[in-house]
Amino acid sequence: SSELTQDPAVSVALGQTVRITCQGDSLRSYYASWYQQRPGQAPIVVIYSQNNRPSGTPDRFSASSSGNTASLTITGAQAEDEADYYCNSRDSGGNHLFGTGTKVTVL
Amino acid sequence: QVRLVQSGAEVKKPGASVKVSCKPSGYTFTGYYMYWVRQAPGQGLEWMGWINPKSGGTKYAQKFQGRVTMTRDTSISTVYMELSRLRSDDTAVYYCARDYMGFDYWGQGTLVTVSS
């Protein structure tokens, strides 16, 4: 199905590691990208084409994929990482999809 | 530097149309596809479609087929997204976003409110 499913919310202690997952059939064939959105702001890309970091993305962000699941990992979470995160991919018809979003809380 | 500047907030009645503009600067206008994404209040991101500014070619999400039109004016390096037959659930922030290394630059967003 053309849907990308994410856990609604996760929490992580400051300095610890958190993994955010994204599930969907299209991920078996197409790379995921990941977007961070802070309240009241436009999204920003933190990972594109599976595991490429734009120059402004800290190296504590990494991504991987296996089967129908893509994952974004934040290693050593910081307070500024508290935000909503969305995965994005496409399907065989050239349609783009966004995941349902995960709210990350840093404790 | 790259910037995408969108037009201002709009209030529309149900059944009306809205046209949102997005003017990029800092790069070659025809060099990158432009996507439109919307976000209803408290909700997630929703892909609406894209336009190729060079050719004018478009692709729309099935959900918006027949109601959305994306165009460009190369003389003023501006892309447009027009949504017709507005409903209350079209109330959202509408973003344009450049497609290069992911959606690497986004406009500031345009709030469209549909209310009678």
mmCIF file of C-alpha atoms in Angstrom:
data_model
loop_
_atom_site.group_PDB
_atom_site.id
_atom_site.type_symbol
_atom_site.label_atom_id
_atom_site.label_comp_id
_atom_site.label_asym_id
_atom_site.label_seq_id
_atom_site.Cartn_x
_atom_site.Cartn_y
_atom_site.Cartn_z
ATOM 1 C CA SER A 1 0.000 0.000 0.000
ATOM 2 C CA SER A 2 1.139 3.575 -0.596
ATOM 3 C CA GLU A 3 1.485 4.587 3.022
ATOM 4 C CA LEU A 4 4.393 5.278 5.341
ATOM 5 C CA THR A 5 3.737 4.544 8.985
ATOM 6 C CA GLN A 6 5.665 5.981 11.920
ATOM 7 C CA ASP A 7 5.273 5.704 15.679
ATOM 8 C CA PRO A 8 3.415 8.816 16.881
ATOM 9 C CA ALA A 9 5.849 9.696 19.653
ATOM 10 C CA VAL A 10 9.125 8.654 21.233
ATOM 11 C CA SER A 11 11.144 10.073 24.074
ATOM 12 C CA VAL A 12 14.870 9.995 24.768
ATOM 13 C CA ALA A 13 17.035 11.103 27.660
ATOM 14 C CA LEU A 14 19.497 13.865 26.921
ATOM 15 C CA GLY A 15 22.650 12.374 25.434
ATOM 16 C CA GLN A 16 21.104 8.974 24.745
ATOM 17 C CA THR A 17 20.227 7.300 21.462
ATOM 18 C CA VAL A 18 16.821 7.141 19.814
ATOM 19 C CA ARG A 19 15.683 5.402 16.670
ATOM 20 C CA ILE A 20 12.668 6.457 14.641
ATOM 21 C CA THR A 21 11.189 3.972 12.204
ATOM 22 C CA CYS A 22 9.149 4.317 9.045
ATOM 23 C CA GLN A 23 7.359 1.358 7.476
ATOM 24 C CA GLY A 24 5.889 1.010 4.033
ATOM 25 C CA ASP A 25 5.957 -1.227 1.000
ATOM 26 C CA SER A 26 7.517 1.452 -1.186
ATOM 27 C CA LEU A 27 10.638 1.378 0.997
ATOM 28 C CA ARG A 28 11.520 -1.986 -0.463
ATOM 29 C CA SER A 29 12.254 -0.205 -3.746
ATOM 30 C CA TYR A 30 12.881 3.470 -2.999
ATOM 31 C CA TYR A 31 15.107 5.386 -0.608
ATOM 32 C CA ALA A 32 13.745 7.399 2.263
ATOM 33 C CA SER A 33 14.582 10.936 3.200
ATOM 34 C CA TRP A 34 13.996 12.428 6.633
ATOM 35 C CA TYR A 35 12.724 15.849 7.674
ATOM 36 C CA GLN A 36 12.820 17.641 10.998
ATOM 37 C CA GLN A 37 10.128 20.173 11.806
ATOM 38 C CA ARG A 38 10.166 22.382 14.866
ATOM 39 C CA PRO A 39 6.926 24.091 15.957
ATOM 40 C CA GLY A 40 5.948 26.954 13.712
ATOM 41 C CA GLN A 41 8.762 26.338 11.251
ATOM 42 C CA ALA A 42 9.090 24.823 7.810
ATOM 43 C CA PRO A 43 10.607 21.344 7.671
ATOM 44 C CA ILE A 44 14.299 20.907 7.017
ATOM 45 C CA VAL A 45 15.963 17.888 5.468
ATOM 46 C CA VAL A 46 18.290 16.005 7.819
ATOM 47 C CA ILE A 47 18.909 12.915 5.657
ATOM 48 C CA TYR A 48 18.290 12.426 1.949
ATOM 49 C CA SER A 49 18.512 9.399 -0.330
ATOM 50 C CA GLN A 50 18.728 6.887 2.487
ATOM 51 C CA ASN A 51 21.817 8.031 4.387
ATOM 52 C CA ASN A 52 23.201 11.282 3.016
ATOM 53 C CA ARG A 53 23.548 14.213 5.389
ATOM 54 C CA PRO A 54 23.293 17.767 4.076
ATOM 55 C CA SER A 55 26.183 19.922 5.187
ATOM 56 C CA GLY A 56 24.205 21.441 8.043
ATOM 57 C CA THR A 57 23.075 18.186 9.599
ATOM 58 C CA PRO A 58 25.057 17.115 12.684
ATOM 59 C CA ASP A 59 26.742 13.749 12.353
ATOM 60 C CA ARG A 60 24.721 12.401 15.284
ATOM 61 C CA PHE A 61 21.960 11.863 12.693
ATOM 62 C CA SER A 62 22.200 8.680 10.634
ATOM 63 C CA ALA A 63 19.805 6.484 8.709
ATOM 64 C CA SER A 64 19.462 2.949 7.469
ATOM 65 C CA SER A 65 16.993 0.725 5.738
ATOM 66 C CA SER A 66 16.032 -2.931 5.702
ATOM 67 C CA GLY A 67 13.154 -4.483 3.835
ATOM 68 C CA ASN A 68 10.095 -2.314 4.236
ATOM 69 C CA THR A 69 11.508 -0.290 7.132
ATOM 70 C CA ALA A 70 13.654 2.829 7.126
ATOM 71 C CA SER A 71 15.173 4.149 10.337
ATOM 72 C CA LEU A 72 16.565 7.455 11.534
ATOM 73 C CA THR A 73 18.907 7.289 14.507
ATOM 74 C CA ILE A 74 19.978 10.180 16.696
ATOM 75 C CA THR A 75 23.074 9.208 18.658
ATOM 76 C CA GLY A 76 23.570 11.466 21.657
ATOM 77 C CA ALA A 77 20.318 13.414 21.417
ATOM 78 C CA GLN A 78 20.459 17.110 22.205
ATOM 79 C CA ALA A 79 17.729 19.408 23.448
ATOM 80 C CA GLU A 80 17.527 21.060 20.038
ATOM 81 C CA ASP A 81 16.628 17.704 18.460
ATOM 82 C CA GLU A 82 13.186 17.870 20.060
ATOM 83 C CA ALA A 83 10.896 18.156 17.039
ATOM 84 C CA ASP A 84 8.601 16.263 14.709
ATOM 85 C CA TYR A 85 10.285 13.967 12.225
ATOM 86 C CA TYR A 86 8.830 12.793 8.927
ATOM 87 C CA CYS A 87 10.091 10.199 6.509
ATOM 88 C CA ASN A 88 9.493 10.678 2.800
ATOM 89 C CA SER A 89 9.721 8.384 -0.165
ATOM 90 C CA ARG A 90 7.986 7.685 -3.417
ATOM 91 C CA ASP A 91 6.033 4.866 -4.953
ATOM 92 C CA SER A 92 6.187 3.124 -8.309
ATOM 93 C CA GLY A 93 3.744 5.620 -9.801
ATOM 94 C CA GLY A 94 6.050 8.552 -9.078
ATOM 95 C CA ASN A 95 3.901 9.785 -6.233
ATOM 96 C CA HIS A 96 5.649 11.085 -3.154
ATOM 97 C CA LEU A 97 4.641 10.024 0.304
ATOM 98 C CA PHE A 98 5.257 11.427 3.741
ATOM 99 C CA GLY A 99 5.194 9.341 6.856
ATOM 100 C CA THR A 100 2.657 9.969 9.570
ATOM 101 C CA GLY A 101 5.274 11.729 11.682
ATOM 102 C CA THR A 102 7.005 11.061 15.005
ATOM 103 C CA LYS A 103 7.211 13.568 17.836
ATOM 104 C CA VAL A 104 10.578 13.279 19.567
ATOM 105 C CA THR A 105 10.787 14.520 23.148
ATOM 106 C CA VAL A 106 14.199 14.959 24.762
ATOM 107 C CA LEU A 107 13.981 14.471 28.507
ATOM 108 C CA GLN B 1 21.874 32.286 -1.008
ATOM 109 C CA VAL B 2 18.842 30.235 -1.950
ATOM 110 C CA ARG B 3 15.480 31.576 -0.823
ATOM 111 C CA LEU B 4 11.913 30.644 -1.646
ATOM 112 C CA VAL B 5 9.464 33.453 -0.893
ATOM 113 C CA GLN B 6 5.770 32.683 -0.896
ATOM 114 C CA SER B 7 2.764 34.946 -1.104
ATOM 115 C CA GLY B 8 0.850 35.986 1.964
ATOM 116 C CA ALA B 9 -1.957 34.421 3.930
ATOM 117 C CA GLU B 10 -5.371 34.040 2.340
ATOM 118 C CA VAL B 11 -8.901 33.685 3.650
ATOM 119 C CA LYS B 12 -11.371 32.107 1.254
ATOM 120 C CA LYS B 13 -14.963 30.969 1.313
ATOM 121 C CA PRO B 14 -15.911 27.366 0.568
ATOM 122 C CA GLY B 15 -16.148 26.754 -3.149
ATOM 123 C CA ALA B 16 -13.675 29.493 -4.041
ATOM 124 C CA SER B 17 -10.172 29.102 -5.461
ATOM 125 C CA VAL B 18 -6.812 30.188 -4.122
ATOM 126 C CA LYS B 19 -3.559 30.786 -5.972
ATOM 127 C CA VAL B 20 -0.313 30.713 -4.014
ATOM 128 C CA SER B 21 2.940 31.929 -5.510
ATOM 129 C CA CYS B 22 6.505 30.894 -4.760
ATOM 130 C CA LYS B 23 9.423 32.943 -6.009
ATOM 131 C CA PRO B 24 12.845 31.339 -5.724
ATOM 132 C CA SER B 25 16.096 33.222 -5.828
ATOM 133 C CA GLY B 26 19.755 32.346 -5.578
ATOM 134 C CA TYR B 27 19.774 29.597 -8.190
ATOM 135 C CA THR B 28 18.768 28.863 -11.772
ATOM 136 C CA PHE B 29 14.967 28.792 -11.736
ATOM 137 C CA THR B 30 14.648 26.150 -14.450
ATOM 138 C CA GLY B 31 17.214 23.839 -12.960
ATOM 139 C CA TYR B 32 15.177 22.157 -10.236
ATOM 140 C CA TYR B 33 11.723 20.719 -9.823
ATOM 141 C CA MET B 34 9.456 22.485 -7.357
ATOM 142 C CA TYR B 35 7.169 20.560 -5.066
ATOM 143 C CA TRP B 36 4.102 21.639 -3.137
ATOM 144 C CA VAL B 37 3.373 20.230 0.302
ATOM 145 C CA ARG B 38 0.622 21.175 2.691
ATOM 146 C CA GLN B 39 0.073 20.784 6.413
ATOM 147 C CA ALA B 40 -3.312 21.082 8.071
ATOM 148 C CA PRO B 41 -3.364 22.451 11.629
ATOM 149 C CA GLY B 42 -1.852 19.919 14.015
ATOM 150 C CA GLN B 43 -1.455 17.387 11.218
ATOM 151 C CA GLY B 44 1.362 15.910 9.177
ATOM 152 C CA LEU B 45 2.882 16.776 5.836
ATOM 153 C CA GLU B 46 0.981 15.968 2.652
ATOM 154 C CA TRP B 47 2.516 15.926 -0.821
ATOM 155 C CA MET B 48 0.393 17.684 -3.441
ATOM 156 C CA GLY B 49 2.480 17.501 -6.593
ATOM 157 C CA TRP B 50 5.376 18.949 -8.508
ATOM 158 C CA ILE B 51 6.164 21.136 -11.456
ATOM 159 C CA ASN B 52 9.175 21.131 -13.712
ATOM 160 C CA PRO B 53 9.872 24.856 -14.171
ATOM 161 C CA LYS B 54 11.816 24.211 -17.373
ATOM 162 C CA SER B 55 9.137 22.324 -19.297
ATOM 163 C CA GLY B 56 6.037 23.172 -17.294
ATOM 164 C CA GLY B 57 5.367 19.477 -16.842
ATOM 165 C CA THR B 58 3.448 18.518 -13.724
ATOM 166 C CA LYS B 59 2.425 15.571 -11.628
ATOM 167 C CA TYR B 60 -0.310 15.791 -9.045
ATOM 168 C CA ALA B 61 -1.226 13.570 -6.141
ATOM 169 C CA GLN B 62 -4.317 11.582 -6.999
ATOM 170 C CA LYS B 63 -6.173 13.161 -4.091
ATOM 171 C CA PHE B 64 -5.934 16.593 -5.740
ATOM 172 C CA GLN B 65 -6.412 15.605 -9.384
ATOM 173 C CA GLY B 66 -8.969 17.888 -10.977
ATOM 174 C CA ARG B 67 -8.698 20.535 -8.274
ATOM 175 C CA VAL B 68 -5.050 21.572 -8.348
ATOM 176 C CA THR B 69 -3.106 23.332 -11.072
ATOM 177 C CA MET B 70 0.599 24.093 -10.867
ATOM 178 C CA THR B 71 2.058 26.589 -13.298
ATOM 179 C CA ARG B 72 5.123 28.696 -13.734
ATOM 180 C CA ASP B 73 6.072 32.000 -15.277
ATOM 181 C CA THR B 74 9.669 31.839 -16.405
ATOM 182 C CA SER B 75 9.751 35.576 -17.168
ATOM 183 C CA ILE B 76 9.499 36.338 -13.460
ATOM 184 C CA SER B 77 10.887 33.061 -12.109
ATOM 185 C CA THR B 78 7.778 32.230 -10.154
ATOM 186 C CA VAL B 79 5.758 29.068 -9.656
ATOM 187 C CA TYR B 80 2.114 28.939 -8.687
ATOM 188 C CA MET B 81 -0.226 26.460 -7.067
ATOM 189 C CA GLU B 82 -3.938 26.993 -7.577
ATOM 190 C CA LEU B 83 -6.474 24.933 -5.648
ATOM 191 C CA SER B 84 -10.118 25.177 -6.613
ATOM 192 C CA ARG B 85 -13.450 24.215 -5.046
ATOM 193 C CA LEU B 86 -12.043 24.859 -1.608
ATOM 194 C CA ARG B 87 -13.470 23.073 1.407
ATOM 195 C CA SER B 88 -12.962 23.666 5.092
ATOM 196 C CA ASP B 89 -10.538 20.767 5.266
ATOM 197 C CA ASP B 90 -8.274 22.553 2.797
ATOM 198 C CA THR B 91 -7.369 24.926 5.620
ATOM 199 C CA ALA B 92 -3.632 24.423 5.900
ATOM 200 C CA VAL B 93 -0.185 25.890 5.507
ATOM 201 C CA TYR B 94 0.986 25.392 1.942
ATOM 202 C CA TYR B 95 4.706 25.093 1.263
ATOM 203 C CA CYS B 96 6.778 25.080 -1.884
ATOM 204 C CA ALA B 97 10.023 23.125 -1.684
ATOM 205 C CA ARG B 98 12.912 22.678 -4.077
ATOM 206 C CA ASP B 99 13.871 19.144 -4.987
ATOM 207 C CA TYR B 100 17.595 18.587 -5.137
ATOM 208 C CA MET B 101 19.246 16.767 -2.259
ATOM 209 C CA GLY B 102 15.877 15.910 -0.832
ATOM 210 C CA PHE B 103 13.617 18.899 -0.432
ATOM 211 C CA ASP B 104 16.562 21.077 0.471
ATOM 212 C CA TYR B 105 14.937 24.506 0.530
ATOM 213 C CA TRP B 106 11.415 25.383 1.605
ATOM 214 C CA GLY B 107 9.319 28.483 1.392
ATOM 215 C CA GLN B 108 8.104 30.103 4.564
ATOM 216 C CA GLY B 109 4.628 28.684 4.082
ATOM 217 C CA THR B 110 1.320 30.296 3.186
ATOM 218 C CA LEU B 111 -1.657 29.875 5.484
ATOM 219 C CA VAL B 112 -4.876 29.355 3.582
ATOM 220 C CA THR B 113 -7.993 29.516 5.723
ATOM 221 C CA VAL B 114 -11.283 28.313 4.274
ATOM 222 C CA SER B 115 -14.232 29.582 6.238
ATOM 223 C CA SER B 116 -17.722 30.798 5.560
#
